[in-house]
Short mmCIF file of N, CA and C in Angstrom, two decimals:
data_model
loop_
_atom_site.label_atom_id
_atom_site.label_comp_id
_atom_site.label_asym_id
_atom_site.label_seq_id
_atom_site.Cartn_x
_atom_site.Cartn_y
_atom_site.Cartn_z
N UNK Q 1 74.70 97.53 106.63
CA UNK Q 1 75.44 98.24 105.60
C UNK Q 1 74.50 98.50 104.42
N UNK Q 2 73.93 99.59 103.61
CA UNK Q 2 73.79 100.04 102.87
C UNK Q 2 74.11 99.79 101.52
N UNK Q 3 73.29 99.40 100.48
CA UNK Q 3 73.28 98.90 99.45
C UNK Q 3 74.23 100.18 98.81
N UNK Q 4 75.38 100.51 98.29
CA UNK Q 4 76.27 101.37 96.96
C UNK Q 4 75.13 101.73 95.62
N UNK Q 5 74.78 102.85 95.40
CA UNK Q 5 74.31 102.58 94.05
C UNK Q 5 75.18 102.06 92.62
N UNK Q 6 74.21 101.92 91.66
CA UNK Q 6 74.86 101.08 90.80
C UNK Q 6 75.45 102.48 89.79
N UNK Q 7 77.00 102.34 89.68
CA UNK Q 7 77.43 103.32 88.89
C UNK Q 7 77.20 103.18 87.42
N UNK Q 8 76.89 101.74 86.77
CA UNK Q 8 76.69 102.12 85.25
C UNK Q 8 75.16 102.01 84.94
N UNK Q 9 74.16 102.49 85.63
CA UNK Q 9 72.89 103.46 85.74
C UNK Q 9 73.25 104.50 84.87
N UNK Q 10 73.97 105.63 84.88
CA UNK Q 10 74.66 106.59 84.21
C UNK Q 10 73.97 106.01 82.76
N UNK Q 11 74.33 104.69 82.44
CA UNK Q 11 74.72 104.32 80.53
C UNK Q 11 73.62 103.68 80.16
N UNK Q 12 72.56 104.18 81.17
CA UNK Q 12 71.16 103.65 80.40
C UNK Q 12 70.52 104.94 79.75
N UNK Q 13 69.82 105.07 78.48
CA UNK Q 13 69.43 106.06 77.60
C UNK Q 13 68.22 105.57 77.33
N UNK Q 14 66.95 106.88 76.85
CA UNK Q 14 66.12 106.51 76.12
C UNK Q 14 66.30 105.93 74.94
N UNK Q 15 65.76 104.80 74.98
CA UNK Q 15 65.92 103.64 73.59
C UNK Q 15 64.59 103.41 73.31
N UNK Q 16 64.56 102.57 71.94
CA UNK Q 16 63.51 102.10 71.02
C UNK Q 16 63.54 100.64 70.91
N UNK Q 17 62.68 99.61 71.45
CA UNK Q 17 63.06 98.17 71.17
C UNK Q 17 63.74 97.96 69.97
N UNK Q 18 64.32 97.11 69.52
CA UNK Q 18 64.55 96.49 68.42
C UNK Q 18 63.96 95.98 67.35
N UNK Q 19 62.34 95.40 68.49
CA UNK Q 19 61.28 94.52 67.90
C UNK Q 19 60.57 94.34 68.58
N UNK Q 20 59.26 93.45 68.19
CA UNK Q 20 58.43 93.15 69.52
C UNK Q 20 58.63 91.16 70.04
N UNK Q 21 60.09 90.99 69.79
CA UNK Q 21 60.68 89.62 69.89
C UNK Q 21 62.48 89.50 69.78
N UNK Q 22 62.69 88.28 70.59
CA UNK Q 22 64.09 88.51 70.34
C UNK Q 22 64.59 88.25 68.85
N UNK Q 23 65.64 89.41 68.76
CA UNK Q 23 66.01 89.98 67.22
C UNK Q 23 66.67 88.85 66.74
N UNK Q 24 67.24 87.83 67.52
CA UNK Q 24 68.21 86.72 67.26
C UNK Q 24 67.07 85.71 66.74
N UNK Q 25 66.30 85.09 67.86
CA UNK Q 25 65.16 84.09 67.47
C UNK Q 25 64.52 84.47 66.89
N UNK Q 26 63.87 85.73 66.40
CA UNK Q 26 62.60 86.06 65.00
C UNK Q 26 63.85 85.85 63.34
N UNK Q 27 65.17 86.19 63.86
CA UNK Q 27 66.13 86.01 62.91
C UNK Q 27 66.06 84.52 62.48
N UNK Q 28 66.38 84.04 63.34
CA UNK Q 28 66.90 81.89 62.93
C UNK Q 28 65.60 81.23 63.07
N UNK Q 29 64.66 81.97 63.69
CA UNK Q 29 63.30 80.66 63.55
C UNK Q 29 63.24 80.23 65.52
N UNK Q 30 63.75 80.76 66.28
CA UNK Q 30 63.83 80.18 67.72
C UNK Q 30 62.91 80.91 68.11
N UNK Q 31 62.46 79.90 69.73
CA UNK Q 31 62.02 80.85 70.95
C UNK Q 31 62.60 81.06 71.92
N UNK Q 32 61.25 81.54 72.73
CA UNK Q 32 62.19 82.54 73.92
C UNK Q 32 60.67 82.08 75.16
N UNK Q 33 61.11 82.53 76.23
CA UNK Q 33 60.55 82.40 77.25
C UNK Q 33 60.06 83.42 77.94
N UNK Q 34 60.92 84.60 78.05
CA UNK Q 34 60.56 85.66 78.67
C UNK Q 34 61.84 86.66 77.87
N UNK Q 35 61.65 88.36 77.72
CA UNK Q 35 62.56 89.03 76.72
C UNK Q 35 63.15 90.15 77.30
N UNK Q 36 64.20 90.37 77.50
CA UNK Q 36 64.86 91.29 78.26
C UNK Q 36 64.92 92.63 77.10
N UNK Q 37 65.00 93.53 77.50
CA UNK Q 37 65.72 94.74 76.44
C UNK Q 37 66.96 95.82 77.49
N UNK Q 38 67.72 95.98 76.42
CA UNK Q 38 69.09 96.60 76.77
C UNK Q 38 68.32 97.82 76.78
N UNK Q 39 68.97 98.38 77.84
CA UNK Q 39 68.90 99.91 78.51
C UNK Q 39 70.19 100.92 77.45
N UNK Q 40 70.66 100.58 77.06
CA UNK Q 40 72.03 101.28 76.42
C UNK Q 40 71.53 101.41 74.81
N UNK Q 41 70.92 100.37 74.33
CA UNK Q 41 70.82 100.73 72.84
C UNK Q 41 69.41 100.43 72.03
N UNK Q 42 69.11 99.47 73.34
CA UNK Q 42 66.78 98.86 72.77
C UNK Q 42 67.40 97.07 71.98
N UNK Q 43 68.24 96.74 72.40
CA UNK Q 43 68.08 95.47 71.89
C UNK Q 43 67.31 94.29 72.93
N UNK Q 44 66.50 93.72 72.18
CA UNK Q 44 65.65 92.51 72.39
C UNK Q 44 65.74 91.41 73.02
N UNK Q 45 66.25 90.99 73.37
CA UNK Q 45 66.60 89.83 73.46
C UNK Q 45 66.25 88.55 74.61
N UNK Q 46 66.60 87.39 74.20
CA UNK Q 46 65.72 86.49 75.07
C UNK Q 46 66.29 86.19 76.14
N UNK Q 47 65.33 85.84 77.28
CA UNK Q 47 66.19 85.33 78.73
C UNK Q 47 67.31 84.28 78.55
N UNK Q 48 67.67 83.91 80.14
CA UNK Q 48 68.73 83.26 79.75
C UNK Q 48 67.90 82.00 79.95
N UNK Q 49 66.19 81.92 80.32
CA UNK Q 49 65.86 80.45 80.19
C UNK Q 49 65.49 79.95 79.22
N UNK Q 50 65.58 81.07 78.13
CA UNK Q 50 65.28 80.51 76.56
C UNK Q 50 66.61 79.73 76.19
N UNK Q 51 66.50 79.09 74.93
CA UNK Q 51 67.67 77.93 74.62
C UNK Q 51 68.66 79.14 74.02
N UNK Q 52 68.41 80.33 73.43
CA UNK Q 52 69.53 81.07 73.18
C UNK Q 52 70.50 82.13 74.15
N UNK Q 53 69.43 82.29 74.82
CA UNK Q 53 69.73 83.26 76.09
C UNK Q 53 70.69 84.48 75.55
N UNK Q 54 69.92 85.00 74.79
CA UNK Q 54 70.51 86.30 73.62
C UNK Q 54 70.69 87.30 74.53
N UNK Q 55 69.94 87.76 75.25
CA UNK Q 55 70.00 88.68 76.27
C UNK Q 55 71.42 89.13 76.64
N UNK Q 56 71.77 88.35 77.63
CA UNK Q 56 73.15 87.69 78.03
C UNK Q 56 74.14 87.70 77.27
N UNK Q 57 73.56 87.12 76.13
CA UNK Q 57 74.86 87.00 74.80
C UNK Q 57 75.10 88.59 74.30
N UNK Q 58 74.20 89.38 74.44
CA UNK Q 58 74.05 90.57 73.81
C UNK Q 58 75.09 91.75 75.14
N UNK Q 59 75.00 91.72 76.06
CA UNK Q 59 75.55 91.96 76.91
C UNK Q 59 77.11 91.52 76.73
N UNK Q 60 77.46 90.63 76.76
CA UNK Q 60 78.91 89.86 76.34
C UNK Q 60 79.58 90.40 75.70
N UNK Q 61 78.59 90.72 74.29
CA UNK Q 61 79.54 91.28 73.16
C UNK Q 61 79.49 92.82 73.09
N UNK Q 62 78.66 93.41 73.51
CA UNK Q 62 78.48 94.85 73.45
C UNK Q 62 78.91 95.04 74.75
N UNK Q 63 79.25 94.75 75.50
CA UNK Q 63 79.21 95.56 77.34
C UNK Q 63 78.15 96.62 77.98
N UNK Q 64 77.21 96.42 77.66
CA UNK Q 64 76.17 97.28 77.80
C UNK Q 64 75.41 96.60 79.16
N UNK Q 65 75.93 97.51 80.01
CA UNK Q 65 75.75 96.93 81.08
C UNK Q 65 74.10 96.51 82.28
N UNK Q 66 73.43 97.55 81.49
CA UNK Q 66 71.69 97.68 82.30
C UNK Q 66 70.54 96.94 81.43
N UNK Q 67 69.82 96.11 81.73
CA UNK Q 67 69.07 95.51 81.10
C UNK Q 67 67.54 95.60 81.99
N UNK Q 68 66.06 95.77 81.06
CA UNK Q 68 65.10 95.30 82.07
C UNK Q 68 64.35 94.42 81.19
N UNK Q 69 63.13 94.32 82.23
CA UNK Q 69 62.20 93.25 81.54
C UNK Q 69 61.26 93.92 80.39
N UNK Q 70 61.13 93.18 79.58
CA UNK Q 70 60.40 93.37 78.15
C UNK Q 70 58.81 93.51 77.83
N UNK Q 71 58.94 92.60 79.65
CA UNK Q 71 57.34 92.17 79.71
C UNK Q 71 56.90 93.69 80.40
N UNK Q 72 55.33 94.20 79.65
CA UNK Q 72 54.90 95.45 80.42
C UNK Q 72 54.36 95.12 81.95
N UNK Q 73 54.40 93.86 82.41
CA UNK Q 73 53.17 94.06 83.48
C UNK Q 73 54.71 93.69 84.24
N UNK Q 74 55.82 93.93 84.18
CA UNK Q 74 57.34 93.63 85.14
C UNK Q 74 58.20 95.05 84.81
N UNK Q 75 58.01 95.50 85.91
CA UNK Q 75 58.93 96.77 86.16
C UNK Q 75 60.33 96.75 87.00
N UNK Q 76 61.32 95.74 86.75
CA UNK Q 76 62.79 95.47 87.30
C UNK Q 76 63.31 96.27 86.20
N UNK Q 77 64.86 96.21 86.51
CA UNK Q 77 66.20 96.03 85.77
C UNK Q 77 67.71 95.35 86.19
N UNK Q 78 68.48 95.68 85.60
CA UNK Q 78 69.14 93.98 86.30
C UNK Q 78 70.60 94.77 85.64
N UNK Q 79 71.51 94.94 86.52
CA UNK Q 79 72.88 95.10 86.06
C UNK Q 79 73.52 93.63 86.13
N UNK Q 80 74.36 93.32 84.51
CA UNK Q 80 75.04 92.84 84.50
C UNK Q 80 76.66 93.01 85.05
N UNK Q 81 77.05 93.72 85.32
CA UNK Q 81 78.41 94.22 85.73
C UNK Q 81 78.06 93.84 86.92
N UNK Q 82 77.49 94.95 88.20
CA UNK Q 82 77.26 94.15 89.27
C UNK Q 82 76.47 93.31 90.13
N UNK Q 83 75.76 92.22 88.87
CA UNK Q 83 75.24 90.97 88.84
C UNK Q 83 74.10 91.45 90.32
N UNK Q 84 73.50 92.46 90.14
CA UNK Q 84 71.84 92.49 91.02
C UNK Q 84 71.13 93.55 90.24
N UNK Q 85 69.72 93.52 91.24
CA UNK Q 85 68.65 94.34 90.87
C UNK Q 85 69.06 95.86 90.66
N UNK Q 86 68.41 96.91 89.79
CA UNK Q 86 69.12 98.23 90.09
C UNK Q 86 67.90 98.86 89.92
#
């Protein structure tokens, strides 16, 4: 059976990071481990193996569903809605 494409692909836009760090931890003084950025608006934010896991949190509250990696030498993206690779 054939992987469905991912329908909220659609609600990813050219964006602008936020920063060159998560906007939450350069905010309070925290770190991060590795930094995701939202596909929907350029927010920053840290994995979920950092102690804030802003990323995630940022997703939660906005519903912004497409996220990739922050790091240049990692070319994924990662739907939160239907929790795989896209």
């Amino acid at each position: 059976m054939e992987a469905q494409p991912c329908e909220h692909l659609a609600q990813m836009r050219e964006v602008q990071p936020s920063g060159n760090g998560c906007k939450e931890c350069l905010e309070t003084g925290g770190t991060w481990v590795q930094l995701r950025e939202c596909l929907s608006c350029g927010h920053v934010g840290c994995c979920d193996s950092s102690p804030g896991k802003h990323a995630t949190a940022h997703y939660e509250s906005s519903g912004h569903p497409v996220m990739r990696s922050f790091q240049s030498s990692r070319d994924w993206r990662w739907c939160y809605v239907d929790e795989r690779m896209v």
